[in-house]
Amino acid sequence: MLYNSLLEKIIIPFGDLLNGSSYMKELKHWRKLQNYSEKELDTISNDNLKKILLHASINCPKYKNIKLHGNNPHEWLKQFPVLTKEILRSNPEDLITVPTTDLIKYCSSGSTGMQTSVYMSKKEQSNIRAIQTLWWEWSGYTIGSPIVQTGITPNRGFLKRIKDIFFRTIYVSAFSVTDNQLKALCQNINNTKHYFFIGYASSLNVLAEYAASNNYNISFKSSISLGDKLFSHYKKTIESTFKTKVYDTYGCNEGFLIAAQKDLEYKYIMSPHVYVEILDDENNPVPDGELGHVAVTRMDSFSMPLLRYKNGDLAIKLPKSKYPSNRDFNFPLIEKIIGRETDVVKLVGNKTLNVHSFTGVFEYFPEIKQFQVVHNSSNKITIRYITSDDFHKRILTKVTTELQKHIKDENIKIEYVEVGEIFPSKSGKPQIIVSK
């Protein structure tokens, strides 16, 4: 605890001073905010929404023709067009309000097939880093606790290496790790119980599967999932192998820290930071409890206002009538994040299956090591699969029976193709559904 206190009270503030950032200040602010009442959080959220919309309508070339009337920021928001990845990629300069020489550039992973870039100030960057740390603290983490972290920047520069040393971080690649690297990592942390495990859900699962199959005795204080989908079978494998609890988080690389788990199966929305809309195909709001497209407004992004940004995900907000009476915080709640819009299969007869329709079946068939659904037409799906050692063809008949419980139409053909390898998306993340 002495080291943790030294890091928080002396080393990090000194680093903020040298860097011109405000990470520690923002973290302390969020630690206070999380204890506010629902009314106080709503007031702050409304004020923040009003400020960013006023700022955008005055300073953004894209929004200068929008005239705001009245005093209701939620009505103002409806006047702003939905921002798509295509628009963000093709005309980012229409959103920037200060010289880019004063800003930090962030690039998305391109997991939807389209990489985007956004800009933010050091203060705006400090805020999202503070929110992420706050989420880690929800799992029991304290600044300076030892971490095993997976990520997409394995080539650590000087500053990142210094950060890893001070934050006692073992950093490994999320998507290109070899068996030898997994072996070295497991040997390094075998018979340990003091690490926190943080990273992309699929990479946490890869390490868990490797550790289980090689009989390593590793326990983590807690595990924090970020970056891609935490499927139920991932969660089961990670928790059972490492004798830990997994806390799932939800954000996107364009600078949105949207929601995270703590004491509930649902996720708390960081409402002073983001305003979340769930929209139908025509960009109209859907009632809470119904599935729709996620559109997020970052309420502290004054350098490059990102308003009503459709990030390509589908989700459901929890109706307030279903809010648990006993919960740790008063932030609004997301009930479920389905995943990418491309993670949906639409079949004849208005039948729609999402990625969980398939993972919920295949998790019970360990004889199939990996699978991918290829959607070519409205009356057929092709399943590419890699077998494990105890596979036999009768398994496919059983899989079909279970899938038909979701499809409920024998005329829809399910075709199977055995393959030797299934490639991830360009970002390195697993791509379970390929819709053509």
CSV table of C-alpha atoms in Angstrom, one decimal:
chain,number,residue,atom,x,y,z
A,1,MET,CA,0.0,0.0,0.0
A,2,LEU,CA,3.0,2.3,0.6
A,3,TYR,CA,4.0,2.0,-3.1
A,4,ASN,CA,0.4,2.6,-4.2
A,5,SER,CA,0.2,5.8,-2.1
A,6,LEU,CA,3.6,7.0,-3.4
A,7,LEU,CA,2.5,6.5,-7.0
A,8,GLU,CA,-0.8,8.3,-6.6
A,9,LYS,CA,0.4,11.2,-4.5
A,10,ILE,CA,3.8,11.9,-5.9
A,11,ILE,CA,4.9,10.1,-9.0
A,12,ILE,CA,1.7,10.5,-11.1
A,13,PRO,CA,1.1,14.2,-10.2
A,14,PHE,CA,4.8,14.8,-11.1
A,15,GLY,CA,4.2,13.0,-14.4
A,16,ASP,CA,1.1,15.1,-15.1
A,17,LEU,CA,3.1,18.3,-14.4
A,18,LEU,CA,5.8,17.2,-16.9
A,19,ASN,CA,3.4,16.1,-19.5
A,20,GLY,CA,0.8,18.9,-19.2
A,21,SER,CA,-1.9,16.3,-18.5
A,22,SER,CA,-4.5,16.1,-15.7
A,23,TYR,CA,-5.0,12.4,-15.2
A,24,MET,CA,-4.9,12.4,-11.4
A,25,LYS,CA,-7.2,15.4,-11.1
A,26,GLU,CA,-9.8,13.8,-13.4
A,27,LEU,CA,-9.6,10.5,-11.5
A,28,LYS,CA,-10.3,12.3,-8.2
A,29,HIS,CA,-13.2,14.1,-9.9
A,30,TRP,CA,-14.7,10.8,-11.1
A,31,ARG,CA,-14.3,9.1,-7.7
A,32,LYS,CA,-16.6,11.8,-6.3
A,33,LEU,CA,-19.1,11.7,-9.2
A,34,GLN,CA,-19.7,8.0,-8.9
A,35,ASN,CA,-21.3,8.6,-5.5
A,36,TYR,CA,-23.8,11.3,-6.7
A,37,SER,CA,-27.5,10.8,-6.6
A,38,GLU,CA,-29.5,10.1,-9.7
A,39,LYS,CA,-30.9,13.7,-9.7
A,40,GLU,CA,-27.4,15.1,-9.4
A,41,LEU,CA,-26.0,13.0,-12.2
A,42,ASP,CA,-29.0,13.9,-14.5
A,43,THR,CA,-28.3,17.6,-13.8
A,44,ILE,CA,-24.6,17.3,-14.7
A,45,SER,CA,-25.4,15.2,-17.8
A,46,ASN,CA,-27.9,17.8,-19.0
A,47,ASP,CA,-25.5,20.7,-18.4
A,48,ASN,CA,-22.7,18.9,-20.1
A,49,LEU,CA,-24.9,18.1,-23.1
A,50,LYS,CA,-26.0,21.7,-23.3
A,51,LYS,CA,-22.4,22.9,-23.3
A,52,ILE,CA,-21.1,20.6,-26.0
A,53,LEU,CA,-24.1,21.3,-28.3
A,54,LEU,CA,-23.7,25.1,-27.9
A,55,HIS,CA,-20.0,24.8,-28.5
A,56,ALA,CA,-20.5,22.6,-31.6
A,57,SER,CA,-23.1,24.9,-33.1
A,58,ILE,CA,-20.8,27.9,-32.8
A,59,ASN,CA,-17.4,26.4,-33.5
A,60,CYS,CA,-17.8,23.4,-35.8
A,61,PRO,CA,-18.0,24.0,-39.6
A,62,LYS,CA,-20.3,21.0,-39.8
A,63,TYR,CA,-22.9,22.4,-37.4
A,64,LYS,CA,-22.8,26.2,-37.8
A,65,ASN,CA,-26.1,26.3,-39.7
A,66,ILE,CA,-28.0,24.7,-36.7
A,67,LYS,CA,-30.0,27.2,-34.7
A,68,LEU,CA,-30.8,26.1,-31.1
A,69,HIS,CA,-34.1,27.2,-29.6
A,70,GLY,CA,-35.5,26.9,-26.1
A,71,ASN,CA,-33.5,25.5,-23.2
A,72,ASN,CA,-33.9,21.7,-23.6
A,73,PRO,CA,-30.6,20.1,-24.8
A,74,HIS,CA,-32.4,16.8,-25.5
A,75,GLU,CA,-34.5,18.6,-28.1
A,76,TRP,CA,-31.4,20.4,-29.4
A,77,LEU,CA,-29.7,17.0,-30.0
A,78,LYS,CA,-32.5,15.9,-32.4
A,79,GLN,CA,-31.5,18.8,-34.7
A,80,PHE,CA,-28.0,17.4,-35.2
A,81,PRO,CA,-27.5,14.7,-37.9
A,82,VAL,CA,-26.3,11.3,-37.0
A,83,LEU,CA,-22.5,11.0,-37.4
A,84,THR,CA,-21.4,7.8,-39.3
A,85,LYS,CA,-18.0,6.2,-39.7
A,86,GLU,CA,-18.1,7.2,-43.4
A,87,ILE,CA,-18.6,10.9,-42.5
A,88,LEU,CA,-16.0,10.8,-39.8
A,89,ARG,CA,-13.5,9.2,-42.1
A,90,SER,CA,-14.1,11.4,-45.1
A,91,ASN,CA,-14.5,14.9,-43.5
A,92,PRO,CA,-12.9,15.0,-40.0
A,93,GLU,CA,-11.7,18.6,-40.5
A,94,ASP,CA,-15.4,19.8,-40.4
A,95,LEU,CA,-15.5,18.7,-36.7
A,96,ILE,CA,-12.2,20.1,-35.4
A,97,THR,CA,-12.4,23.4,-33.5
A,98,VAL,CA,-8.7,24.0,-32.7
A,99,PRO,CA,-5.4,23.5,-34.6
A,100,THR,CA,-4.5,19.8,-34.8
A,101,THR,CA,-0.9,20.6,-33.8
A,102,ASP,CA,-2.2,21.1,-30.3
A,103,LEU,CA,-4.1,17.7,-30.3
A,104,ILE,CA,-3.5,14.0,-29.9
A,105,LYS,CA,-4.5,11.7,-32.8
A,106,TYR,CA,-6.4,8.5,-32.0
A,107,CYS,CA,-7.1,5.8,-34.6
A,108,SER,CA,-9.8,3.1,-34.2
A,109,SER,CA,-8.9,-0.6,-34.6
A,110,GLY,CA,-11.0,-0.8,-37.8
A,111,SER,CA,-12.9,-3.9,-36.5
A,112,THR,CA,-15.9,-2.9,-38.6
A,113,GLY,CA,-13.8,-2.7,-41.7
A,114,MET,CA,-13.4,1.1,-41.6
A,115,GLN,CA,-10.7,2.7,-39.6
A,116,THR,CA,-11.4,6.2,-38.3
A,117,SER,CA,-9.3,8.9,-36.7
A,118,VAL,CA,-10.2,11.5,-34.0
A,119,TYR,CA,-8.4,14.2,-32.2
A,120,MET,CA,-8.4,15.3,-28.6
A,121,SER,CA,-6.6,17.5,-26.1
A,122,LYS,CA,-4.4,16.3,-23.3
A,123,LYS,CA,-7.3,17.2,-20.8
A,124,GLU,CA,-9.8,15.1,-22.9
A,125,GLN,CA,-7.3,12.3,-23.1
A,126,SER,CA,-6.7,12.5,-19.3
A,127,ASN,CA,-10.4,12.2,-18.7
A,128,ILE,CA,-10.9,8.9,-20.7
A,129,ARG,CA,-7.8,7.5,-19.0
A,130,ALA,CA,-9.2,8.4,-15.6
A,131,ILE,CA,-12.6,6.8,-16.4
A,132,GLN,CA,-10.8,3.6,-17.4
A,133,THR,CA,-8.8,3.5,-14.2
A,134,LEU,CA,-12.1,4.1,-12.3
A,135,TRP,CA,-13.5,1.0,-14.0
A,136,TRP,CA,-10.5,-1.0,-12.9
A,137,GLU,CA,-11.0,0.2,-9.4
A,138,TRP,CA,-14.6,-1.2,-9.5
A,139,SER,CA,-12.9,-4.6,-9.7
A,140,GLY,CA,-10.8,-4.0,-6.6
A,141,TYR,CA,-7.7,-2.7,-8.4
A,142,THR,CA,-5.7,0.1,-6.8
A,143,ILE,CA,-3.1,2.2,-8.7
A,144,GLY,CA,0.2,0.4,-8.8
A,145,SER,CA,-1.2,-3.1,-8.2
A,146,PRO,CA,0.5,-5.7,-10.5
A,147,ILE,CA,-1.2,-6.3,-13.8
A,148,VAL,CA,-1.0,-8.7,-16.7
A,149,GLN,CA,-2.4,-6.8,-19.6
A,150,THR,CA,-3.1,-7.7,-23.2
A,151,GLY,CA,-3.2,-5.1,-25.9
A,152,ILE,CA,-2.5,-4.1,-29.5
A,153,THR,CA,0.8,-2.2,-29.0
A,154,PRO,CA,3.4,-4.9,-28.1
A,155,ASN,CA,6.2,-2.7,-29.4
A,156,ARG,CA,6.5,-0.5,-26.3
A,157,GLY,CA,8.2,2.9,-26.8
A,158,PHE,CA,10.2,4.6,-24.1
A,159,LEU,CA,7.3,6.3,-22.4
A,160,LYS,CA,5.2,3.1,-22.4
A,161,ARG,CA,8.0,1.1,-21.0
A,162,ILE,CA,8.4,3.6,-18.2
A,163,LYS,CA,4.7,3.5,-17.6
A,164,ASP,CA,4.8,-0.4,-17.5
A,165,ILE,CA,7.5,-0.2,-14.9
A,166,PHE,CA,5.8,2.2,-12.6
A,167,PHE,CA,2.4,0.5,-12.9
A,168,ARG,CA,4.0,-3.0,-12.5
A,169,THR,CA,2.6,-4.2,-15.8
A,170,ILE,CA,3.4,-7.4,-17.8
A,171,TYR,CA,2.3,-6.4,-21.3
A,172,VAL,CA,1.6,-9.1,-24.0
A,173,SER,CA,0.1,-9.0,-27.5
A,174,ALA,CA,-3.6,-9.5,-27.6
A,175,PHE,CA,-3.9,-11.2,-31.0
A,176,SER,CA,-0.5,-12.5,-32.2
A,177,VAL,CA,0.8,-14.3,-29.2
A,178,THR,CA,2.6,-17.6,-29.8
A,179,ASP,CA,2.6,-20.8,-27.7
A,180,ASN,CA,6.1,-20.1,-26.6
A,181,GLN,CA,5.0,-16.7,-25.4
A,182,LEU,CA,2.1,-18.1,-23.6
A,183,LYS,CA,4.3,-20.7,-22.0
A,184,ALA,CA,6.8,-18.1,-20.8
A,185,LEU,CA,4.0,-15.9,-19.4
A,186,CYS,CA,2.3,-18.8,-17.6
A,187,GLN,CA,5.6,-20.0,-16.1
A,188,ASN,CA,6.3,-16.4,-14.9
A,189,ILE,CA,3.0,-16.0,-13.1
A,190,ASN,CA,2.4,-19.7,-12.1
A,191,ASN,CA,1.4,-20.2,-8.4
A,192,THR,CA,0.6,-16.4,-8.1
A,193,LYS,CA,-2.5,-14.7,-6.7
A,194,HIS,CA,-1.7,-11.0,-6.7
A,195,TYR,CA,-2.1,-10.0,-10.3
A,196,PHE,CA,-5.0,-8.3,-12.0
A,197,PHE,CA,-5.8,-9.6,-15.6
A,198,ILE,CA,-6.8,-6.9,-18.1
A,199,GLY,CA,-7.3,-7.0,-21.8
A,200,TYR,CA,-9.3,-8.0,-24.9
A,201,ALA,CA,-11.9,-10.6,-24.0
A,202,SER,CA,-10.7,-13.1,-26.7
A,203,SER,CA,-7.1,-12.8,-25.6
A,204,LEU,CA,-8.1,-13.4,-21.9
A,205,ASN,CA,-9.8,-16.6,-23.1
A,206,VAL,CA,-6.8,-17.7,-25.1
A,207,LEU,CA,-4.6,-17.5,-22.0
A,208,ALA,CA,-7.2,-19.3,-19.9
A,209,GLU,CA,-7.5,-22.1,-22.4
A,210,TYR,CA,-3.8,-22.5,-22.6
A,211,ALA,CA,-3.3,-22.4,-18.8
A,212,ALA,CA,-6.1,-25.0,-18.3
A,213,SER,CA,-4.8,-27.4,-20.9
A,214,ASN,CA,-1.3,-27.2,-19.5
A,215,ASN,CA,-2.3,-27.5,-15.8
A,216,TYR,CA,-0.9,-24.1,-14.6
A,217,ASN,CA,-2.0,-22.9,-11.2
A,218,ILE,CA,-2.8,-19.2,-11.8
A,219,SER,CA,-5.2,-17.1,-9.8
A,220,PHE,CA,-6.1,-13.5,-10.6
A,221,LYS,CA,-7.6,-11.0,-8.1
A,222,SER,CA,-10.0,-10.0,-10.8
A,223,SER,CA,-10.2,-9.8,-14.6
A,224,ILE,CA,-11.3,-6.9,-16.7
A,225,SER,CA,-12.6,-7.4,-20.2
A,226,LEU,CA,-12.3,-4.7,-22.8
A,227,GLY,CA,-12.0,-4.2,-26.6
A,228,ASP,CA,-14.2,-7.0,-28.0
A,229,LYS,CA,-17.1,-9.2,-27.1
A,230,LEU,CA,-17.1,-11.2,-23.8
A,231,PHE,CA,-19.0,-14.3,-24.8
A,232,SER,CA,-20.5,-16.4,-22.0
A,233,HIS,CA,-18.2,-19.3,-22.7
A,234,TYR,CA,-15.2,-17.0,-22.5
A,235,LYS,CA,-16.4,-15.7,-19.2
A,236,LYS,CA,-16.9,-19.3,-17.9
A,237,THR,CA,-13.5,-20.4,-19.0
A,238,ILE,CA,-11.6,-17.4,-17.6
A,239,GLU,CA,-13.4,-17.5,-14.2
A,240,SER,CA,-13.1,-21.2,-13.7
A,241,THR,CA,-9.5,-21.4,-14.8
A,242,PHE,CA,-8.2,-18.4,-12.9
A,243,LYS,CA,-10.6,-18.6,-10.0
A,244,THR,CA,-11.5,-14.9,-10.6
A,245,LYS,CA,-14.5,-12.7,-11.5
A,246,VAL,CA,-14.7,-11.0,-14.9
A,247,TYR,CA,-15.8,-7.4,-15.1
A,248,ASP,CA,-16.9,-6.4,-18.6
A,249,THR,CA,-16.4,-2.9,-20.0
A,250,TYR,CA,-17.7,-1.2,-23.1
A,251,GLY,CA,-16.2,1.6,-25.1
A,252,CYS,CA,-14.7,2.5,-28.5
A,253,ASN,CA,-11.3,3.8,-29.7
A,254,GLU,CA,-12.8,7.1,-30.9
A,255,GLY,CA,-12.6,8.2,-27.3
A,256,PHE,CA,-15.8,6.9,-25.7
A,257,LEU,CA,-15.7,5.1,-22.4
A,258,ILE,CA,-19.4,4.2,-22.5
A,259,ALA,CA,-20.3,1.7,-19.8
A,260,ALA,CA,-18.9,-1.0,-17.4
A,261,GLN,CA,-20.0,-3.6,-14.9
A,262,LYS,CA,-19.5,-3.5,-11.2
A,263,ASP,CA,-22.1,-5.1,-8.9
A,264,LEU,CA,-24.7,-5.9,-11.5
A,265,GLU,CA,-24.9,-8.0,-14.7
A,266,TYR,CA,-25.9,-4.8,-16.4
A,267,LYS,CA,-23.4,-2.0,-17.2
A,268,TYR,CA,-23.4,1.5,-15.8
A,269,ILE,CA,-23.4,4.3,-18.4
A,270,MET,CA,-20.9,7.0,-17.7
A,271,SER,CA,-23.6,9.7,-18.2
A,272,PRO,CA,-21.5,12.8,-17.4
A,273,HIS,CA,-19.1,11.7,-20.1
A,274,VAL,CA,-21.4,10.2,-22.8
A,275,TYR,CA,-25.0,10.5,-23.8
A,276,VAL,CA,-26.3,7.2,-25.3
A,277,GLU,CA,-29.2,6.9,-27.8
A,278,ILE,CA,-30.6,3.7,-29.1
A,279,LEU,CA,-32.0,4.3,-32.6
A,280,ASP,CA,-34.0,2.3,-35.2
A,281,ASP,CA,-32.9,2.0,-38.9
A,282,GLU,CA,-34.4,5.4,-39.6
A,283,ASN,CA,-32.4,7.0,-36.7
A,284,ASN,CA,-35.5,7.4,-34.5
A,285,PRO,CA,-35.2,6.5,-30.8
A,286,VAL,CA,-36.5,3.1,-29.7
A,287,PRO,CA,-38.2,2.5,-26.3
A,288,ASP,CA,-35.9,1.3,-23.5
A,289,GLY,CA,-35.9,-2.5,-23.6
A,290,GLU,CA,-35.8,-2.7,-27.4
A,291,LEU,CA,-32.8,-3.4,-29.6
A,292,GLY,CA,-31.4,-0.7,-31.7
A,293,HIS,CA,-28.3,1.0,-33.1
A,294,VAL,CA,-26.0,2.7,-30.6
A,295,ALA,CA,-25.4,6.5,-31.1
A,296,VAL,CA,-23.1,8.2,-28.6
A,297,THR,CA,-22.4,11.8,-27.9
A,298,ARG,CA,-19.2,12.6,-26.1
A,299,MET,CA,-19.9,15.5,-23.8
A,300,ASP,CA,-16.4,16.6,-23.1
A,301,SER,CA,-14.9,16.5,-26.6
A,302,PHE,CA,-14.6,20.2,-27.2
A,303,SER,CA,-11.6,19.9,-29.5
A,304,MET,CA,-13.5,17.7,-31.9
A,305,PRO,CA,-17.2,17.3,-31.0
A,306,LEU,CA,-18.5,13.8,-31.7
A,307,LEU,CA,-22.2,14.0,-31.7
A,308,ARG,CA,-24.7,11.2,-32.2
A,309,TYR,CA,-21.9,8.9,-33.4
A,310,LYS,CA,-23.1,5.5,-34.7
A,311,ASN,CA,-20.3,3.2,-33.6
A,312,GLY,CA,-21.7,0.2,-35.5
A,313,ASP,CA,-23.0,-1.6,-32.4
A,314,LEU,CA,-26.4,-2.9,-31.4
A,315,ALA,CA,-27.6,-2.6,-27.8
A,316,ILE,CA,-30.6,-2.5,-25.4
A,317,LYS,CA,-31.1,0.1,-22.6
A,318,LEU,CA,-32.6,-1.3,-19.4
A,319,PRO,CA,-36.1,0.1,-18.8
A,320,LYS,CA,-36.1,2.1,-15.5
A,321,SER,CA,-38.9,-0.1,-14.2
A,322,LYS,CA,-36.4,-3.0,-14.2
A,323,TYR,CA,-33.6,-1.1,-12.3
A,324,PRO,CA,-32.5,-3.1,-9.3
A,325,SER,CA,-33.5,-1.3,-6.1
A,326,ASN,CA,-30.1,-2.1,-4.5
A,327,ARG,CA,-27.2,-1.0,-6.7
A,328,ASP,CA,-23.9,0.6,-6.0
A,329,PHE,CA,-24.3,3.6,-8.3
A,330,ASN,CA,-27.0,5.8,-9.8
A,331,PHE,CA,-25.8,6.0,-13.4
A,332,PRO,CA,-28.3,4.8,-16.1
A,333,LEU,CA,-28.0,1.2,-17.2
A,334,ILE,CA,-27.4,-0.7,-20.4
A,335,GLU,CA,-29.2,-4.1,-20.3
A,336,LYS,CA,-27.3,-5.8,-23.1
A,337,ILE,CA,-24.7,-5.1,-25.9
A,338,ILE,CA,-25.4,-7.4,-28.8
A,339,GLY,CA,-22.4,-6.5,-30.8
A,340,ARG,CA,-21.7,-5.2,-34.2
A,341,GLU,CA,-24.4,-4.6,-36.8
A,342,THR,CA,-22.5,-7.0,-38.9
A,343,ASP,CA,-22.9,-9.7,-36.2
A,344,VAL,CA,-26.5,-10.2,-37.3
A,345,VAL,CA,-27.9,-12.8,-39.7
A,346,LYS,CA,-31.3,-12.0,-41.4
A,347,LEU,CA,-33.2,-14.9,-42.8
A,348,VAL,CA,-36.4,-15.3,-44.7
A,349,GLY,CA,-39.6,-14.8,-42.7
A,350,ASN,CA,-38.1,-11.9,-40.8
A,351,LYS,CA,-36.0,-14.2,-38.7
A,352,THR,CA,-33.0,-12.4,-37.2
A,353,LEU,CA,-30.1,-14.2,-35.4
A,354,ASN,CA,-27.3,-12.4,-33.6
A,355,VAL,CA,-23.9,-13.7,-32.7
A,356,HIS,CA,-25.0,-15.0,-29.3
A,357,SER,CA,-27.5,-17.3,-31.1
A,358,PHE,CA,-24.5,-19.2,-32.4
A,359,THR,CA,-22.0,-18.9,-29.5
A,360,GLY,CA,-24.8,-20.0,-27.1
A,361,VAL,CA,-25.0,-23.3,-29.1
A,362,PHE,CA,-21.3,-24.0,-29.9
A,363,GLU,CA,-20.1,-23.5,-26.3
A,364,TYR,CA,-21.7,-26.8,-25.6
A,365,PHE,CA,-19.7,-28.6,-28.3
A,366,PRO,CA,-16.0,-28.7,-27.4
A,367,GLU,CA,-15.5,-31.1,-30.3
A,368,ILE,CA,-15.6,-28.0,-32.5
A,369,LYS,CA,-12.5,-25.9,-31.6
A,370,GLN,CA,-13.5,-22.7,-33.6
A,371,PHE,CA,-16.3,-21.7,-36.0
A,372,GLN,CA,-17.4,-18.9,-38.3
A,373,VAL,CA,-20.8,-18.2,-39.8
A,374,VAL,CA,-20.8,-17.1,-43.4
A,375,HIS,CA,-24.1,-15.5,-44.4
A,376,ASN,CA,-24.5,-15.6,-48.2
A,377,SER,CA,-28.3,-15.6,-48.7
A,378,SER,CA,-31.6,-15.3,-46.8
A,379,ASN,CA,-32.2,-19.1,-46.9
A,380,LYS,CA,-28.8,-20.5,-46.2
A,381,ILE,CA,-25.9,-20.2,-43.8
A,382,THR,CA,-22.5,-21.8,-44.1
A,383,ILE,CA,-20.6,-22.7,-41.0
A,384,ARG,CA,-16.8,-23.0,-41.3
A,385,TYR,CA,-15.3,-25.0,-38.5
A,386,ILE,CA,-12.1,-26.4,-37.0
A,387,THR,CA,-12.3,-29.7,-35.2
A,388,SER,CA,-10.7,-30.7,-32.0
A,389,ASP,CA,-9.2,-34.2,-31.4
A,390,ASP,CA,-12.5,-36.0,-30.3
A,391,PHE,CA,-14.6,-34.6,-33.2
A,392,HIS,CA,-17.0,-36.9,-35.1
A,393,LYS,CA,-19.5,-36.1,-37.9
A,394,ARG,CA,-22.5,-36.9,-35.6
A,395,ILE,CA,-21.7,-33.7,-33.8
A,396,LEU,CA,-22.8,-31.6,-36.8
A,397,THR,CA,-26.2,-33.2,-36.7
A,398,LYS,CA,-26.6,-32.3,-33.0
A,399,VAL,CA,-25.4,-28.7,-33.8
A,400,THR,CA,-28.0,-28.4,-36.5
A,401,THR,CA,-30.8,-29.6,-34.1
A,402,GLU,CA,-29.8,-26.9,-31.6
A,403,LEU,CA,-29.5,-24.2,-34.2
A,404,GLN,CA,-32.9,-25.0,-35.6
A,405,LYS,CA,-34.4,-24.3,-32.2
A,406,HIS,CA,-33.5,-20.6,-32.9
A,407,ILE,CA,-34.2,-20.7,-36.7
A,408,LYS,CA,-37.4,-22.7,-36.5
A,409,ASP,CA,-37.5,-23.3,-40.3
A,410,GLU,CA,-36.3,-26.6,-41.8
A,411,ASN,CA,-36.2,-25.0,-45.2
A,412,ILE,CA,-33.3,-22.8,-44.2
A,413,LYS,CA,-30.2,-24.8,-45.1
A,414,ILE,CA,-27.2,-25.1,-42.8
A,415,GLU,CA,-24.0,-26.1,-44.6
A,416,TYR,CA,-20.8,-27.1,-42.9
A,417,VAL,CA,-17.3,-26.7,-44.3
A,418,GLU,CA,-14.3,-28.0,-42.4
A,419,VAL,CA,-11.2,-25.7,-42.6
A,420,GLY,CA,-7.7,-25.7,-41.2
A,421,GLU,CA,-7.7,-22.0,-40.2
A,422,ILE,CA,-10.2,-19.2,-39.6
A,423,PHE,CA,-8.7,-15.7,-40.0
A,424,PRO,CA,-9.6,-12.8,-37.8
A,425,SER,CA,-10.7,-9.4,-39.0
A,426,LYS,CA,-8.1,-6.8,-40.2
A,427,SER,CA,-8.0,-5.4,-36.6
A,428,GLY,CA,-6.9,-8.8,-35.3
A,429,LYS,CA,-10.2,-9.4,-33.5
A,430,PRO,CA,-12.2,-12.7,-34.0
A,431,GLN,CA,-14.9,-12.4,-36.6
A,432,ILE,CA,-17.6,-14.9,-35.9
A,433,ILE,CA,-20.1,-13.7,-38.5
A,434,VAL,CA,-19.2,-12.8,-42.1
A,435,SER,CA,-22.3,-11.3,-43.7
A,436,LYS,CA,-22.2,-11.1,-47.5
